[in-house]
XYZ file of C-alpha atoms in Angstrom:
658
model
C -65.896 68.796 -52.198
C -65.870 66.389 -55.142
C -64.062 63.174 -54.324
C -62.962 60.564 -56.797
C -63.497 56.819 -56.815
C -66.866 56.948 -55.080
C -70.316 57.500 -56.589
C -71.531 57.887 -52.979
C -74.756 56.090 -53.896
C -76.303 53.012 -52.298
C -79.060 51.422 -54.371
C -81.778 49.747 -52.270
C -84.186 47.282 -53.886
C -87.054 45.762 -51.890
C -88.357 42.688 -53.695
C -91.418 42.397 -51.458
C -92.759 45.872 -52.165
C -91.020 46.674 -55.434
C -89.701 49.843 -53.860
C -86.412 51.110 -55.337
C -84.492 54.015 -53.848
C -81.034 55.538 -53.707
C -79.366 56.912 -50.596
C -76.159 58.877 -50.269
C -73.109 57.524 -48.477
C -71.837 60.016 -45.928
C -68.215 61.117 -45.960
C -67.982 60.052 -42.321
C -68.949 56.477 -43.259
C -66.399 56.483 -46.071
C -63.635 57.678 -43.777
C -64.526 55.128 -41.119
C -64.902 52.042 -43.337
C -63.162 53.067 -46.581
C -65.666 51.506 -48.982
C -66.422 48.160 -50.630
C -66.260 45.363 -48.100
C -65.954 47.773 -45.165
C -69.121 49.751 -45.762
C -70.990 46.545 -46.683
C -70.052 45.063 -43.298
C -71.303 48.186 -41.519
C -74.581 48.026 -43.455
C -74.873 44.365 -42.494
C -74.787 45.224 -38.788
C -78.005 47.222 -39.150
C -79.727 45.120 -41.808
C -79.064 41.523 -40.684
C -81.019 40.933 -37.514
C -79.557 38.250 -35.220
C -81.155 34.832 -35.519
C -82.970 35.265 -38.831
C -83.545 32.311 -41.149
C -81.036 32.703 -44.023
C -83.709 31.659 -46.526
C -86.287 34.134 -45.239
C -87.053 37.494 -46.851
C -85.264 39.088 -43.867
C -81.809 38.054 -45.130
C -80.436 40.872 -47.293
C -77.787 40.570 -49.985
C -75.318 43.454 -49.829
C -72.945 43.894 -52.772
C -70.137 46.432 -52.512
C -67.581 47.937 -54.879
C -64.451 49.698 -53.654
C -63.205 53.209 -54.477
C -60.639 51.766 -56.905
C -63.227 49.657 -58.760
C -63.751 50.968 -62.272
C -60.425 52.805 -62.362
C -57.281 51.736 -64.297
C -55.750 50.266 -61.125
C -54.492 46.724 -61.782
C -56.796 44.080 -60.325
C -59.409 46.550 -59.100
C -62.513 44.702 -60.194
C -63.478 42.459 -57.323
C -66.797 42.756 -55.510
C -67.806 41.416 -52.115
C -71.301 40.156 -51.362
C -72.309 39.992 -47.682
C -75.221 37.894 -46.403
C -76.077 35.306 -43.780
C -74.895 31.974 -45.109
C -77.609 29.416 -45.844
C -75.034 26.687 -45.227
C -74.008 27.408 -41.629
C -75.645 30.619 -40.410
C -72.404 32.612 -40.459
C -72.311 36.164 -41.756
C -69.487 36.419 -44.236
C -68.538 37.334 -47.748
C -68.700 35.848 -51.183
C -66.288 37.490 -53.595
C -65.611 37.471 -57.301
C -63.887 39.305 -60.116
C -65.084 40.040 -63.612
C -66.963 42.987 -65.066
C -69.960 43.206 -62.742
C -68.356 45.518 -60.163
C -66.983 47.878 -62.810
C -70.358 48.143 -64.534
C -72.200 48.660 -61.243
C -69.806 51.474 -60.380
C -70.117 53.017 -63.844
C -73.895 52.814 -63.522
C -73.546 55.139 -60.549
C -73.623 52.890 -57.475
C -71.038 51.940 -54.885
C -73.342 49.451 -53.185
C -76.426 47.405 -53.955
C -78.702 46.210 -51.129
C -81.426 43.679 -51.952
C -84.104 42.898 -49.351
C -87.420 41.076 -49.197
C -88.728 38.392 -51.555
C -90.788 38.482 -54.730
C -93.953 36.442 -55.183
C -92.941 35.505 -58.728
C -89.627 35.105 -60.530
C -88.007 38.428 -61.367
C -84.623 39.771 -62.336
C -83.121 43.104 -61.391
C -82.095 45.311 -64.299
C -79.761 48.255 -63.695
C -78.683 50.570 -66.508
C -77.342 53.854 -65.163
C -80.381 55.662 -63.677
C -82.821 53.073 -65.025
C -83.511 50.446 -62.355
C -86.348 47.975 -62.792
C -87.594 44.602 -61.607
C -88.464 42.580 -64.708
C -90.416 39.362 -65.184
C -88.158 36.283 -65.155
C -90.725 33.569 -65.838
C -88.963 32.791 -69.136
C -85.694 32.271 -67.224
C -86.950 30.116 -64.368
C -85.764 26.546 -64.794
C -82.867 27.513 -67.051
C -79.235 26.952 -66.168
C -76.631 29.662 -65.586
C -75.283 29.608 -69.140
C -78.722 29.691 -70.778
C -79.915 32.453 -68.469
C -76.817 34.547 -69.082
C -77.008 34.166 -72.862
C -80.691 35.129 -72.939
C -80.037 38.219 -70.826
C -77.029 39.217 -72.921
C -79.320 39.078 -75.923
C -81.964 41.211 -74.226
C -79.489 43.671 -72.706
C -76.423 44.035 -74.887
C -73.232 44.958 -73.063
C -74.484 43.832 -69.662
C -72.905 41.803 -66.868
C -74.998 39.076 -65.220
C -75.097 37.306 -61.865
C -77.371 34.282 -61.898
C -77.779 30.647 -60.804
C -79.230 27.348 -61.956
C -81.531 24.552 -60.842
C -79.961 23.887 -57.440
C -80.452 27.505 -56.381
C -84.086 27.401 -57.442
C -84.532 24.299 -55.302
C -82.917 26.102 -52.324
C -79.991 23.703 -52.013
C -77.631 25.151 -49.424
C -74.401 23.951 -51.022
C -74.780 26.338 -53.949
C -73.012 29.287 -55.495
C -73.863 31.951 -58.101
C -71.967 32.775 -61.277
C -70.974 36.071 -62.828
C -70.859 36.086 -66.620
C -70.746 32.285 -66.856
C -67.201 32.066 -65.532
C -66.675 33.630 -62.113
C -68.238 32.005 -59.028
C -69.531 34.265 -56.278
C -71.532 33.491 -53.187
C -69.965 30.763 -51.096
C -72.320 29.242 -48.538
C -75.525 29.279 -50.543
C -76.013 32.706 -52.130
C -77.812 30.937 -54.997
C -80.294 29.438 -52.514
C -80.785 32.854 -50.927
C -81.514 34.421 -54.319
C -83.752 31.453 -55.098
C -85.715 31.985 -51.896
C -86.227 35.586 -52.998
C -87.344 34.450 -56.475
C -84.619 36.719 -57.838
C -83.275 34.860 -60.857
C -80.579 37.307 -61.894
C -78.996 40.721 -61.484
C -78.184 42.477 -64.745
C -76.106 45.640 -64.829
C -74.894 48.072 -67.490
C -73.023 51.289 -66.802
C -71.593 54.033 -68.991
C -70.967 56.930 -66.605
C -67.380 56.075 -65.755
C -65.830 57.236 -62.506
C -64.032 60.449 -61.571
C -60.308 60.301 -60.718
C -58.954 63.349 -58.909
C -55.337 63.124 -60.108
C -55.065 60.847 -63.159
C -51.484 61.905 -63.923
C -50.334 60.964 -60.442
C -52.181 57.646 -60.724
C -50.443 56.951 -64.028
C -47.082 57.781 -62.455
C -47.706 55.263 -59.665
C -49.094 52.504 -61.865
C -46.566 52.500 -64.745
C -43.650 50.886 -62.859
C -46.055 48.296 -61.427
C -47.304 47.460 -64.915
C -43.747 47.227 -66.220
C -42.698 44.950 -63.358
C -45.613 42.682 -64.135
C -44.808 42.570 -67.860
C -41.166 41.692 -67.212
C -41.882 38.954 -64.689
C -41.020 35.553 -66.233
C -43.678 33.928 -64.044
C -46.333 35.992 -65.825
C -45.784 34.153 -69.106
C -46.237 30.841 -67.347
C -49.492 32.047 -65.807
C -50.742 33.366 -69.142
C -49.917 30.011 -70.714
C -51.292 27.782 -67.960
C -53.647 29.917 -65.863
C -53.983 28.492 -62.371
C -52.530 25.224 -63.653
C -49.218 27.056 -63.213
C -49.675 26.218 -59.520
C -50.123 22.497 -60.115
C -46.704 21.676 -58.705
C -47.555 23.510 -55.486
C -50.729 21.508 -55.008
C -49.472 18.102 -56.030
C -45.737 17.977 -55.338
C -44.823 20.600 -52.750
C -47.947 20.040 -50.626
C -49.883 17.018 -51.824
C -53.503 16.672 -52.979
C -55.549 14.756 -50.433
C -57.963 11.936 -51.183
C -59.929 9.144 -49.442
C -61.367 11.659 -46.976
C -58.013 13.175 -46.001
C -56.224 9.853 -45.397
C -53.571 10.125 -48.106
C -52.339 12.196 -51.041
C -52.618 11.210 -54.667
C -49.309 9.894 -56.032
C -47.472 12.681 -57.855
C -46.897 10.649 -61.021
C -50.575 9.668 -61.206
C -51.719 13.268 -60.726
C -49.471 14.547 -63.528
C -50.447 11.704 -65.853
C -54.182 12.295 -65.389
C -54.531 16.008 -64.707
C -51.176 17.749 -65.171
C -50.337 20.901 -67.160
C -49.298 19.019 -70.324
C -52.570 17.087 -70.326
C -54.460 20.360 -69.818
C -52.715 22.080 -72.745
C -53.198 19.126 -75.067
C -56.764 18.295 -74.071
C -58.611 21.449 -73.019
C -57.204 24.917 -73.476
C -58.936 27.363 -75.839
C -58.138 30.761 -74.389
C -57.568 32.711 -71.216
C -60.150 35.067 -69.635
C -59.074 38.115 -67.631
C -60.839 40.355 -65.160
C -60.742 44.086 -66.015
C -57.232 45.566 -65.699
C -55.660 42.192 -64.993
C -52.368 41.415 -66.713
C -52.272 37.662 -66.065
C -55.738 36.284 -67.021
C -56.124 33.213 -64.817
C -59.635 32.102 -65.862
C -60.311 29.562 -68.584
C -62.467 29.022 -71.634
C -61.955 25.329 -72.338
C -63.204 22.588 -74.637
C -62.657 18.837 -74.590
C -60.820 18.209 -77.849
C -60.984 14.426 -78.078
C -62.157 11.300 -76.303
C -65.049 11.048 -73.844
C -67.378 14.069 -73.974
C -65.442 15.494 -76.959
C -66.739 18.905 -78.007
C -68.002 19.904 -74.560
C -67.199 23.593 -74.043
C -67.292 25.386 -70.714
C -65.701 28.016 -68.480
C -63.804 27.728 -65.234
C -62.162 29.898 -62.619
C -59.104 28.420 -60.846
C -59.053 25.140 -62.726
C -56.351 23.442 -60.662
C -58.546 23.618 -57.568
C -61.174 21.709 -59.483
C -58.587 19.113 -60.475
C -57.864 18.664 -56.762
C -61.514 18.427 -55.742
C -62.826 16.164 -58.485
C -59.636 14.530 -59.690
C -57.878 13.662 -56.445
C -60.674 13.956 -53.865
C -63.387 12.160 -55.828
C -61.097 10.056 -58.047
C -63.196 10.531 -61.194
C -60.465 9.107 -63.398
C -59.711 11.515 -66.260
C -59.415 15.206 -67.042
C -62.362 14.891 -69.464
C -64.580 13.651 -66.642
C -63.405 16.465 -64.387
C -64.482 18.979 -67.036
C -67.821 17.248 -67.557
C -68.575 17.603 -63.840
C -67.267 21.185 -63.711
C -69.718 22.046 -66.483
C -72.580 20.354 -64.623
C -71.795 22.209 -61.378
C -71.443 25.544 -63.171
C -74.743 25.161 -64.980
C -76.739 23.997 -61.943
C -74.957 26.249 -59.376
C -73.825 23.338 -57.231
C -70.738 24.504 -55.309
C -68.018 22.157 -56.472
C -65.824 22.727 -53.402
C -68.631 22.001 -50.921
C -70.114 19.024 -52.667
C -66.911 17.200 -53.597
C -65.951 17.182 -49.899
C -69.415 15.989 -48.908
C -69.372 13.228 -51.527
C -65.904 12.133 -50.416
C -67.228 11.967 -46.839
C -70.380 10.069 -47.854
C -68.293 7.410 -49.589
C -66.212 7.047 -46.431
C -69.406 6.638 -44.373
C -70.539 3.923 -46.759
C -67.223 2.104 -46.449
C -67.463 2.361 -42.646
C -70.958 0.833 -42.740
C -72.631 3.968 -41.400
C -74.464 4.514 -44.691
C -76.055 1.470 -46.343
C -77.781 0.763 -49.643
C -81.019 1.560 -47.881
C -79.709 5.115 -47.400
C -78.278 5.385 -50.909
C -81.287 4.074 -52.782
C -79.383 0.960 -53.815
C -76.332 2.842 -55.098
C -72.978 1.330 -54.159
C -70.784 4.275 -53.197
C -67.125 4.492 -54.091
C -64.583 7.167 -54.906
C -65.202 7.150 -58.655
C -66.918 8.981 -61.491
C -70.210 7.115 -61.335
C -70.802 7.856 -57.645
C -69.711 11.483 -57.998
C -71.867 12.166 -61.064
C -74.918 10.480 -59.522
C -74.667 12.308 -56.204
C -74.001 15.663 -57.879
C -77.179 15.214 -59.901
C -79.128 14.252 -56.778
C -77.769 17.298 -54.936
C -78.763 19.613 -57.798
C -82.272 18.128 -57.909
C -82.534 18.017 -54.093
C -83.389 14.331 -54.237
C -82.356 11.131 -52.465
C -79.105 11.034 -50.537
C -78.128 14.174 -52.448
C -80.882 16.098 -50.678
C -79.179 15.267 -47.371
C -75.696 16.127 -48.614
C -77.033 19.373 -50.076
C -77.743 20.573 -46.548
C -73.988 20.794 -45.928
C -72.043 19.175 -43.092
C -74.153 20.594 -40.256
C -77.444 19.569 -41.837
C -76.224 16.203 -43.085
C -74.675 15.247 -39.735
C -77.993 16.000 -38.044
C -79.952 14.011 -40.642
C -77.657 10.957 -40.748
C -76.568 10.648 -37.111
C -75.000 7.273 -36.140
C -71.673 8.878 -35.226
C -71.074 10.157 -38.753
C -69.582 13.397 -37.405
C -66.434 11.452 -36.482
C -65.532 11.274 -40.175
C -66.608 14.796 -41.185
C -63.707 17.172 -41.866
C -64.894 20.757 -41.668
C -64.665 24.042 -39.771
C -67.955 25.779 -38.973
C -69.714 23.398 -41.348
C -67.512 24.297 -44.317
C -64.960 21.970 -45.872
C -61.243 22.658 -45.556
C -59.563 23.379 -48.856
C -56.055 22.923 -47.468
C -54.960 20.117 -45.177
C -52.389 21.583 -42.782
C -50.582 18.259 -42.560
C -49.621 18.389 -46.241
C -48.951 22.123 -46.439
C -47.800 22.694 -42.846
C -49.654 25.201 -40.666
C -49.225 28.504 -42.498
C -51.461 31.562 -42.641
C -53.734 29.902 -45.219
C -54.523 26.921 -43.014
C -54.749 28.937 -39.810
C -57.243 31.286 -41.434
C -59.391 28.293 -42.387
C -59.911 27.850 -38.633
C -60.466 31.467 -37.546
C -62.116 32.944 -40.648
C -65.792 33.884 -40.343
C -67.160 31.677 -43.089
C -65.425 28.456 -42.069
C -62.942 26.016 -43.557
C -62.621 27.425 -47.046
C -59.926 30.090 -47.265
C -60.573 33.716 -48.096
C -59.379 37.217 -47.281
C -56.603 36.633 -44.734
C -55.977 33.106 -45.940
C -54.643 33.901 -49.392
C -51.242 35.324 -48.834
C -47.514 34.856 -49.246
C -46.779 31.360 -47.788
C -49.451 29.921 -50.088
C -48.295 26.398 -51.032
C -44.667 26.878 -49.979
C -42.555 25.004 -47.433
C -39.130 26.618 -47.467
C -39.219 30.429 -47.547
C -36.684 31.993 -45.153
C -37.863 34.060 -42.189
C -36.333 37.142 -43.829
C -38.982 36.849 -46.545
C -41.773 37.015 -43.969
C -40.136 40.005 -42.312
C -39.959 41.829 -45.624
C -43.578 41.008 -46.319
C -44.704 42.276 -42.909
C -42.742 45.506 -43.284
C -44.129 46.041 -46.774
C -47.699 45.762 -45.552
C -47.343 48.159 -42.645
C -47.083 45.829 -39.653
C -46.099 48.077 -36.695
C -42.748 47.630 -34.934
C -44.294 46.373 -31.685
C -46.239 43.724 -33.607
C -43.079 42.749 -35.498
C -41.400 42.017 -32.174
C -44.297 39.791 -31.111
C -44.540 37.966 -34.452
C -40.812 37.317 -34.876
C -39.987 36.043 -31.436
C -37.536 34.385 -31.574
C -36.139 36.369 -34.553
C -35.407 33.227 -36.550
C -39.063 32.152 -36.628
C -42.549 33.600 -36.846
C -45.815 33.041 -34.998
C -48.568 31.980 -37.386
C -51.373 33.057 -35.039
C -50.070 36.600 -34.768
C -49.054 36.895 -38.423
C -52.516 35.796 -39.591
C -54.006 38.905 -37.966
C -51.943 41.173 -40.197
C -52.535 39.073 -43.300
C -56.257 39.455 -42.621
C -55.982 43.213 -42.154
C -54.031 43.542 -45.392
C -56.535 41.485 -47.384
C -59.453 43.298 -45.726
C -58.059 46.635 -46.927
C -57.678 45.219 -50.433
C -61.309 44.083 -50.346
C -62.448 47.480 -49.095
C -60.501 49.197 -51.889
C -61.844 46.790 -54.507
C -58.577 45.041 -55.325
C -58.790 41.295 -55.804
C -56.520 38.314 -56.424
C -54.388 38.195 -53.273
C -52.689 34.886 -54.081
C -49.590 36.755 -55.224
C -50.409 36.855 -58.933
C -50.811 40.631 -58.636
C -50.113 41.705 -55.056
C -46.419 40.851 -55.391
C -46.056 43.671 -57.912
C -47.490 46.146 -55.428
C -45.051 44.839 -52.822
C -42.126 45.548 -55.158
C -43.342 49.015 -56.183
C -41.110 51.997 -55.315
C -43.125 52.764 -52.178
C -43.949 49.112 -51.491
C -47.101 47.334 -50.369
C -49.476 49.303 -48.188
C -47.718 52.590 -48.915
C -48.445 52.054 -52.600
C -52.122 51.472 -51.860
C -52.181 54.682 -49.838
C -50.698 56.698 -52.702
C -53.102 55.147 -55.218
C -56.065 55.896 -52.960
C -55.007 59.527 -52.559
C -54.556 59.969 -56.315
C -57.954 58.440 -57.113
C -60.075 59.956 -54.343
C -58.261 63.140 -53.333
C -58.741 62.109 -49.706
C -55.872 62.058 -47.256
C -54.633 58.683 -46.016
C -51.681 57.068 -44.288
C -50.527 53.508 -43.688
C -51.562 53.794 -40.038
C -55.022 54.939 -41.116
C -55.437 51.970 -43.472
C -54.314 49.564 -40.741
C -56.788 51.125 -38.307
C -59.664 50.821 -40.782
C -58.772 47.218 -41.647
C -58.676 46.257 -37.991
C -62.012 48.005 -37.400
C -63.659 46.039 -40.213
C -62.261 42.745 -38.906
C -63.631 43.491 -35.439
C -67.061 44.242 -36.836
C -67.136 41.016 -38.879
C -66.405 39.080 -35.684
C -69.155 40.988 -33.872
C -71.672 40.098 -36.585
C -70.910 36.420 -36.031
C -70.772 36.734 -32.249
C -74.410 37.843 -32.436
C -75.150 34.581 -34.274
C -73.509 32.512 -31.515
C -70.056 32.001 -33.047
C -67.012 32.373 -30.795
C -63.852 30.505 -29.820
C -65.610 27.144 -29.577
C -66.199 27.312 -33.337
C -62.566 28.120 -34.196
C -61.772 24.434 -33.939
C -58.913 22.666 -35.676
C -60.273 19.501 -37.353
C -59.560 16.341 -35.366
C -58.061 14.644 -38.413
C -55.225 17.208 -38.469
C -53.864 15.603 -35.302
C -53.657 12.163 -36.902
C -51.048 11.100 -39.483
C -51.666 11.294 -43.227
C -49.827 9.344 -45.900
C -48.188 12.192 -47.814
C -46.263 10.918 -50.827
C -46.342 7.478 -49.205
C -44.822 8.619 -45.897
C -46.612 9.095 -42.577
C -46.809 12.845 -41.968
C -48.043 14.735 -38.918
C -49.172 18.334 -38.448
C -46.160 20.650 -38.337
C -45.442 24.338 -38.161
C -43.719 26.050 -41.081
C -40.316 25.041 -39.711
C -41.126 21.329 -39.524
C -41.863 21.088 -35.797
C -44.722 18.752 -34.890
C -47.800 20.431 -33.405
C -50.294 19.057 -30.891
C -53.803 20.366 -30.260
C -52.431 22.098 -27.168
C -49.859 23.882 -29.353
C -52.602 25.001 -31.719
C -54.792 26.245 -28.868
C -51.837 28.349 -27.702
C -51.555 29.774 -31.215
C -55.248 30.649 -30.991
C -54.473 32.480 -27.728
C -51.781 34.410 -29.579
C -54.176 35.218 -32.429
C -56.836 36.608 -30.098
C -54.218 38.474 -28.094
C -52.840 40.081 -31.258
C -56.371 41.115 -32.141
C -56.906 42.607 -28.688
C -59.894 40.302 -28.152
C -61.103 38.382 -25.130
C -58.865 35.296 -25.261
C -61.323 33.032 -23.448
C -64.276 33.851 -25.722
C -62.381 34.817 -28.866
C -64.459 37.969 -29.444
C -63.785 41.724 -29.310
C -64.037 43.342 -25.893
C -65.972 46.496 -25.189
C -62.680 48.315 -24.698
C -61.316 47.152 -28.069
C -64.473 48.236 -29.894
C -64.344 51.664 -28.296
C -60.637 51.970 -29.097
C -61.462 51.173 -32.722
C -64.100 53.895 -32.954
C -67.065 51.544 -32.638
C -68.611 53.118 -29.549
C -72.142 52.872 -30.938
C -71.650 49.176 -31.667
C -70.255 48.525 -28.180
C -73.212 50.298 -26.550
C -75.724 48.379 -28.672
C -74.080 45.031 -27.936
C -73.908 45.737 -24.219
C -77.536 46.847 -24.144
C -78.605 43.619 -25.862
C -76.502 41.367 -23.643
C -73.819 40.323 -26.119
C -70.975 41.893 -24.117
């Protein structure tokens, strides 16, 4: 039986031995884990041995494409990379859009598994059936842009994942870049590649991918495309990119600064970093992922003033305005762009490091860090401190070498009670402060997600940066995405409200299915059009999957697979020692913040103040909705067996994890 969407090939590359082989994906594995993220997670269970050093040759990098990747389906270009994080030892994903996943699929591979470590710098070249490890000595020491441009010249029409100086120096707060624009690899993927002496992955593909029923797929997709084209919000996004969400960050929620003590004044934020300043000062053109109709990424250039002429690329620019503009107080949009360019070129993770720098300044102001620790540098929330520490982090020198270890490593190195001022979950900074946004799915997922404080998968969903949607909206969303009737009764009890712990489970399942299929961008820029399709939400995904692959599917089947994947991700991290104790709401969330000049406490979506005890009860509800052990916050043997993971349950029990 020929099925569409899948190449059914996994490409294995062993950097230690140079061995390259291809193995077939069984139909049973496809049916059980769907593809993309799901199959990658199952591979991770066998390939990532508990307790390994993330920077050892034993840590594999597993990259997966979904069955919709490489097809005309809107937004179906995202890949997921699975590995053990260098930053905190968690096993989680790094995701990104762009052309890489499409070209890997068209080269003939659903998944790429990289193991071992090379003795000398190499890059992996994939062009259809031609797979080769090539010498990268001429690339070592070059930044991400230089490396990408050289490889484009050597391999025309290719897509490139690479990293810069900080990855080569094994800095843990690093990230890789795809095609100069799209970050991938939260938690130190660049350091992991650096430890393997793998400078880049280059892929070209021309085989295309088989679709079983292209006419049916066209029939499903046309009304979705038309709805997207007619949406007035689309024009705003095309014009502004992610800066279209500036109001949500700055006005509706509030951008935090001074280590989560206050929000930047709205007028100041608009004057320095707002959409009008962006359009006047920076914009060149928009960059879109394959089959995307909104194009949220940026090619920008500073047109006048300080650093005039500097040209760079950025994904989700308004997040960078928050991190460098508000959080680090660098003073102008030109300086934000200068630092974005530096981080992109060196592979320093801007999210990680801006939070660490903000914290370090606070420690200095509290007298915990002194000039003896800083090498004579007087720390403050300003451009000079931020630029200096970013450079030190990239070079793995001075105080930057300590900050480059991430919160866990830096807390251990500094001591002196510094942890009291560190705002993180599982060693990863929180992107959203629940006191400014209220405790929605995004903020709750920061606490329970496998990788830590930064949102992902289940965190990016419908209440994103809102404060006033009616409960009926949440009901409609839940129905659209296949939430069962019994779960609806638990979530919406009483009917006028909703339980964020229970709802987060279903947001996670939905986003997990999207990641398994290969669909990205769950912030609502695209997923809202699937929700409004004739069949609506999950039913639309089911019909698309059937048209592409020819395999049977139902909403219940997708929900079952999504839940199975989520359970297995938790199991992977349970083996590394993570459980309920690590799903900890930051202490600062239970103190007031000055939001728009007014003292604001942590509240639920309806404006009711929350205590830590309230939040622990919501955690109980989350684990209960998952069917997990509430005390430990991990799947039970019975739940794993119910979800078709009997072999996993037996292995865990035999090894003493259950």
